[in-house]
PDB file of C-alpha atoms in Angstrom:
ATOM      1  CA  UNK A 867     -17.766  -4.041  -6.170  1.00 40.00           C
ATOM      2  CA  UNK A 868     -16.337  -0.920  -7.768  1.00 39.00           C
ATOM      3  CA  UNK A 869     -16.687   2.402  -6.017  1.00 41.00           C
ATOM      4  CA  UNK A 870     -16.657   5.932  -7.351  1.00 39.00           C
ATOM      5  CA  UNK A 871     -13.593   6.595  -9.514  1.00 38.00           C
ATOM      6  CA  UNK A 872     -12.212   9.218  -7.140  1.00 40.00           C
ATOM      7  CA  UNK A 873     -12.026   6.647  -4.353  1.00 40.00           C
ATOM      8  CA  UNK A 874     -10.364   3.959  -6.446  1.00 43.00           C
ATOM      9  CA  UNK A 875      -7.957   5.911  -8.585  1.00 42.00           C
ATOM     10  CA  UNK A 876      -4.295   6.456  -8.134  1.00 43.00           C
ATOM     11  CA  UNK A 877      -3.017   9.910  -7.361  1.00 41.00           C
ATOM     12  CA  UNK A 878      -0.767  11.410 -10.060  1.00 39.00           C
ATOM     13  CA  UNK A 879       2.680  11.602  -8.511  1.00 39.00           C
ATOM     14  CA  UNK A 880       6.254  11.776  -9.676  1.00 37.00           C
ATOM     15  CA  UNK A 881       7.651   8.387 -10.653  1.00 39.00           C
ATOM     16  CA  UNK A 882       8.756   6.514  -7.563  1.00 44.00           C
ATOM     17  CA  UNK A 883      10.858   3.440  -8.049  1.00 42.00           C
ATOM     18  CA  UNK A 884      11.366   1.844  -4.651  1.00 46.00           C
ATOM     19  CA  UNK A 885      15.125   1.381  -4.638  1.00 50.00           C
ATOM     20  CA  UNK A 886      17.099   3.525  -7.090  1.00 54.00           C
ATOM     21  CA  UNK A 887      17.593   1.731 -10.408  1.00 59.00           C
ATOM     22  CA  UNK A 888      15.390  -1.226  -9.444  1.00 62.00           C
ATOM     23  CA  UNK A 889      12.031  -2.071 -11.027  1.00 68.00           C
ATOM     24  CA  UNK A 890       9.592  -2.095  -8.059  1.00 69.00           C
ATOM     25  CA  UNK A 891       7.574  -4.862  -9.767  1.00 72.00           C
ATOM     26  CA  UNK A 892      10.554  -7.166  -9.233  1.00 81.00           C
ATOM     27  CA  UNK A 893      10.894  -6.296  -5.544  1.00 90.00           C
ATOM     28  CA  UNK A 894       9.047  -7.846  -2.590  1.00 95.00           C
ATOM     29  CA  UNK A 895       5.632  -6.469  -1.636  1.00 97.00           C
ATOM     30  CA  UNK A 896       4.668  -5.779   1.981  1.00 98.00           C
ATOM     31  CA  UNK A 897       0.977  -6.239   2.852  1.00 98.00           C
ATOM     32  CA  UNK A 898      -0.060  -4.570   6.115  1.00 98.00           C
ATOM     33  CA  UNK A 899      -3.473  -5.190   7.665  1.00 98.00           C
ATOM     34  CA  UNK A 900      -4.688  -6.208  11.108  1.00 97.00           C
ATOM     35  CA  UNK A 901      -7.214  -8.607   9.525  1.00 96.00           C
ATOM     36  CA  UNK A 902      -5.541 -11.843   8.352  1.00 97.00           C
ATOM     37  CA  UNK A 903      -8.320 -12.481   5.804  1.00 96.00           C
ATOM     38  CA  UNK A 904      -7.617  -9.152   4.054  1.00 96.00           C
ATOM     39  CA  UNK A 905      -3.899  -9.949   3.929  1.00 97.00           C
ATOM     40  CA  UNK A 906      -4.787 -13.321   2.410  1.00 96.00           C
ATOM     41  CA  UNK A 907      -7.053 -11.750  -0.245  1.00 95.00           C
ATOM     42  CA  UNK A 908      -4.374  -9.222  -1.226  1.00 97.00           C
ATOM     43  CA  UNK A 909      -1.744 -11.988  -1.344  1.00 96.00           C
ATOM     44  CA  UNK A 910      -4.046 -14.048  -3.586  1.00 95.00           C
ATOM     45  CA  UNK A 911      -4.486 -11.176  -6.058  1.00 95.00           C
ATOM     46  CA  UNK A 912      -0.728 -10.604  -6.081  1.00 95.00           C
ATOM     47  CA  UNK A 913      -0.209 -14.315  -6.738  1.00 93.00           C
ATOM     48  CA  UNK A 914      -2.678 -14.144  -9.667  1.00 92.00           C
ATOM     49  CA  UNK A 915      -0.517 -11.507 -11.343  1.00 91.00           C
ATOM     50  CA  UNK A 916       2.725 -13.375 -10.704  1.00 90.00           C
ATOM     51  CA  UNK A 917       3.995 -11.622  -7.573  1.00 92.00           C
ATOM     52  CA  UNK A 918       5.343 -14.360  -5.318  1.00 91.00           C
ATOM     53  CA  UNK A 919       7.628 -12.482  -2.924  1.00 95.00           C
ATOM     54  CA  UNK A 920       4.999 -11.147  -0.523  1.00 97.00           C
ATOM     55  CA  UNK A 921       5.576 -10.403   3.150  1.00 97.00           C
ATOM     56  CA  UNK A 922       2.886  -9.605   5.724  1.00 98.00           C
ATOM     57  CA  UNK A 923       2.663  -7.412   8.806  1.00 98.00           C
ATOM     58  CA  UNK A 924      -0.285  -7.057  11.234  1.00 97.00           C
ATOM     59  CA  UNK A 925       0.174  -3.315  11.857  1.00 97.00           C
ATOM     60  CA  UNK A 926       2.226  -0.270  10.958  1.00 97.00           C
ATOM     61  CA  UNK A 927       4.739  -0.738  13.745  1.00 97.00           C
ATOM     62  CA  UNK A 928       5.646  -4.266  12.625  1.00 97.00           C
ATOM     63  CA  UNK A 929       5.709  -3.051   9.013  1.00 98.00           C
ATOM     64  CA  UNK A 930       8.120  -0.212   9.832  1.00 97.00           C
ATOM     65  CA  UNK A 931      10.483  -2.691  11.460  1.00 97.00           C
ATOM     66  CA  UNK A 932      10.315  -4.883   8.339  1.00 97.00           C
ATOM     67  CA  UNK A 933      10.858  -1.882   6.043  1.00 97.00           C
ATOM     68  CA  UNK A 934      14.001  -0.978   7.987  1.00 95.00           C
ATOM     69  CA  UNK A 935      15.333  -4.530   7.595  1.00 95.00           C
ATOM     70  CA  UNK A 936      14.406  -5.281   3.973  1.00 93.00           C
ATOM     71  CA  UNK A 937      13.837  -3.355   0.715  1.00 92.00           C
ATOM     72  CA  UNK A 938      10.268  -3.422  -0.649  1.00 95.00           C
ATOM     73  CA  UNK A 939       9.015  -2.141  -3.970  1.00 94.00           C
ATOM     74  CA  UNK A 940       5.455  -1.644  -2.729  1.00 96.00           C
ATOM     75  CA  UNK A 941       3.538  -1.379   0.526  1.00 98.00           C
ATOM     76  CA  UNK A 942      -0.206  -2.117   0.511  1.00 98.00           C
ATOM     77  CA  UNK A 943      -1.563  -1.024   3.874  1.00 98.00           C
ATOM     78  CA  UNK A 944      -4.812  -0.696   5.753  1.00 97.00           C
ATOM     79  CA  UNK A 945      -5.466   2.777   7.119  1.00 96.00           C
ATOM     80  CA  UNK A 946      -6.776   1.944  10.611  1.00 94.00           C
ATOM     81  CA  UNK A 947      -4.597  -0.332  12.749  1.00 95.00           C
ATOM     82  CA  UNK A 948      -3.144  -0.354  16.255  1.00 92.00           C
ATOM     83  CA  UNK A 949      -0.557   0.437  17.594  1.00 94.00           C
ATOM     84  CA  UNK A 950       0.535   2.274  14.412  1.00 96.00           C
ATOM     85  CA  UNK A 951      -1.944   3.229  11.700  1.00 96.00           C
ATOM     86  CA  UNK A 952      -1.332   3.027   7.974  1.00 96.00           C
ATOM     87  CA  UNK A 953      -1.384   6.827   7.859  1.00 96.00           C
ATOM     88  CA  UNK A 954       1.404   7.070  10.432  1.00 97.00           C
ATOM     89  CA  UNK A 955       3.333   4.362   8.578  1.00 98.00           C
ATOM     90  CA  UNK A 956       2.981   6.343   5.337  1.00 97.00           C
ATOM     91  CA  UNK A 957       4.211   9.529   7.040  1.00 96.00           C
ATOM     92  CA  UNK A 958       7.240   7.756   8.474  1.00 97.00           C
ATOM     93  CA  UNK A 959       8.055   6.139   5.126  1.00 97.00           C
ATOM     94  CA  UNK A 960       7.833   9.478   3.303  1.00 97.00           C
ATOM     95  CA  UNK A 961       9.938  11.195   6.001  1.00 96.00           C
ATOM     96  CA  UNK A 962      12.723   8.596   5.784  1.00 96.00           C
ATOM     97  CA  UNK A 963      15.139   9.374   2.950  1.00 94.00           C
ATOM     98  CA  UNK A 964      15.945   5.656   2.555  1.00 94.00           C
ATOM     99  CA  UNK A 965      12.277   4.649   2.253  1.00 95.00           C
ATOM    100  CA  UNK A 966      10.524   7.674   0.741  1.00 93.00           C
ATOM    101  CA  UNK A 967      10.565   6.329  -2.840  1.00 93.00           C
ATOM    102  CA  UNK A 968       8.691   3.161  -1.834  1.00 95.00           C
ATOM    103  CA  UNK A 969       5.378   2.869  -3.666  1.00 96.00           C
ATOM    104  CA  UNK A 970       2.456   2.962  -1.228  1.00 97.00           C
ATOM    105  CA  UNK A 971      -1.229   2.002  -1.521  1.00 97.00           C
ATOM    106  CA  UNK A 972      -3.695   2.693   1.315  1.00 97.00           C
ATOM    107  CA  UNK A 973      -6.897   0.685   1.801  1.00 96.00           C
ATOM    108  CA  UNK A 974      -9.851   1.529   4.016  1.00 92.00           C
ATOM    109  CA  UNK A 975     -13.605   1.117   4.242  1.00 91.00           C
ATOM    110  CA  UNK A 976     -16.057   3.422   2.510  1.00 89.00           C
ATOM    111  CA  UNK A 977     -16.937   4.908   5.920  1.00 90.00           C
ATOM    112  CA  UNK A 978     -13.349   6.114   6.328  1.00 88.00           C
ATOM    113  CA  UNK A 979     -12.686   7.082   2.697  1.00 83.00           C
ATOM    114  CA  UNK A 980     -12.819  10.759   3.706  1.00 87.00           C
ATOM    115  CA  UNK A 981      -9.279  10.192   5.027  1.00 88.00           C
ATOM    116  CA  UNK A 982      -8.021   9.710   1.457  1.00 90.00           C
ATOM    117  CA  UNK A 983      -7.608  13.477   1.127  1.00 91.00           C
ATOM    118  CA  UNK A 984      -5.074  13.513   3.977  1.00 91.00           C
ATOM    119  CA  UNK A 985      -3.172  10.454   2.786  1.00 93.00           C
ATOM    120  CA  UNK A 986      -2.955  11.897  -0.718  1.00 94.00           C
ATOM    121  CA  UNK A 987      -1.410  15.042   0.754  1.00 94.00           C
ATOM    122  CA  UNK A 988       1.015  12.831   2.694  1.00 94.00           C
ATOM    123  CA  UNK A 989       2.223  11.187  -0.523  1.00 95.00           C
ATOM    124  CA  UNK A 990       0.286   7.979  -1.046  1.00 96.00           C
ATOM    125  CA  UNK A 991       0.433   6.604  -4.602  1.00 96.00           C
ATOM    126  CA  UNK A 992      -3.094   5.155  -4.652  1.00 96.00           C
ATOM    127  CA  UNK A 993      -6.167   4.576  -2.495  1.00 95.00           C
ATOM    128  CA  UNK A 994      -8.518   1.592  -2.488  1.00 95.00           C
ATOM    129  CA  UNK A 995     -11.904   1.182  -0.803  1.00 94.00           C
ATOM    130  CA  UNK A 996     -12.586  -2.091   1.034  1.00 93.00           C
ATOM    131  CA  UNK A 997     -14.285  -4.345   0.304  1.00 92.00           C
ATOM    132  CA  UNK A 998     -12.895  -4.437  -3.214  1.00 93.00           C
ATOM    133  CA  UNK A 999     -13.061  -6.751  -6.165  1.00 93.00           C
ATOM    134  CA  UNK A1000      -9.785  -8.405  -7.216  1.00 93.00           C
ATOM    135  CA  UNK A1001     -10.017  -6.493 -10.514  1.00 95.00           C
ATOM    136  CA  UNK A1002      -9.980  -3.189  -8.566  1.00 95.00           C
ATOM    137  CA  UNK A1003      -6.718  -4.107  -6.851  1.00 95.00           C
ATOM    138  CA  UNK A1004      -5.188  -5.383 -10.107  1.00 95.00           C
ATOM    139  CA  UNK A1005      -6.079  -2.073 -11.807  1.00 95.00           C
ATOM    140  CA  UNK A1006      -4.601  -0.009  -8.975  1.00 95.00           C
ATOM    141  CA  UNK A1007      -1.409  -2.069  -9.085  1.00 94.00           C
ATOM    142  CA  UNK A1008      -1.115  -1.645 -12.846  1.00 93.00           C
ATOM    143  CA  UNK A1009      -1.560   2.143 -12.472  1.00 93.00           C
ATOM    144  CA  UNK A1010       0.932   2.443  -9.620  1.00 94.00           C
ATOM    145  CA  UNK A1011       3.573   0.284 -11.297  1.00 91.00           C
ATOM    146  CA  UNK A1012       3.233   2.060 -14.642  1.00 88.00           C
ATOM    147  CA  UNK A1013       3.267   5.619 -13.240  1.00 72.00           C
TER     148      UNK A1013
END
């Protein structure tokens, strides 16, 4: 189900490329959500568009550890998780000079979509309201990767 355009659109930002000189579409994707079913749905959509190198983390803390051990072209993260939220993960990624160019998509429910204003200010590339249709995620990915 598609939501209002302002809740599903990417935020215009300077081109971010993941690692310098590397096409982020050819790099691994990190999916971060405390709900295994959501991670599975995102992985399935990525598989449909030919992205096979997908890693998963159950929360922001585990994701940050993975980001410090491996280069990712894109992080797709839930907003609300424990012990580290997607918002805190985004802030730490943007504050780390080695990670700050990593493309980042935040997902959350319609009830928490008001937080998109803060994550946009913190440097997110795109926001997505859950539940979403696979076409919504595919569109967001196309926008983020072509920016």
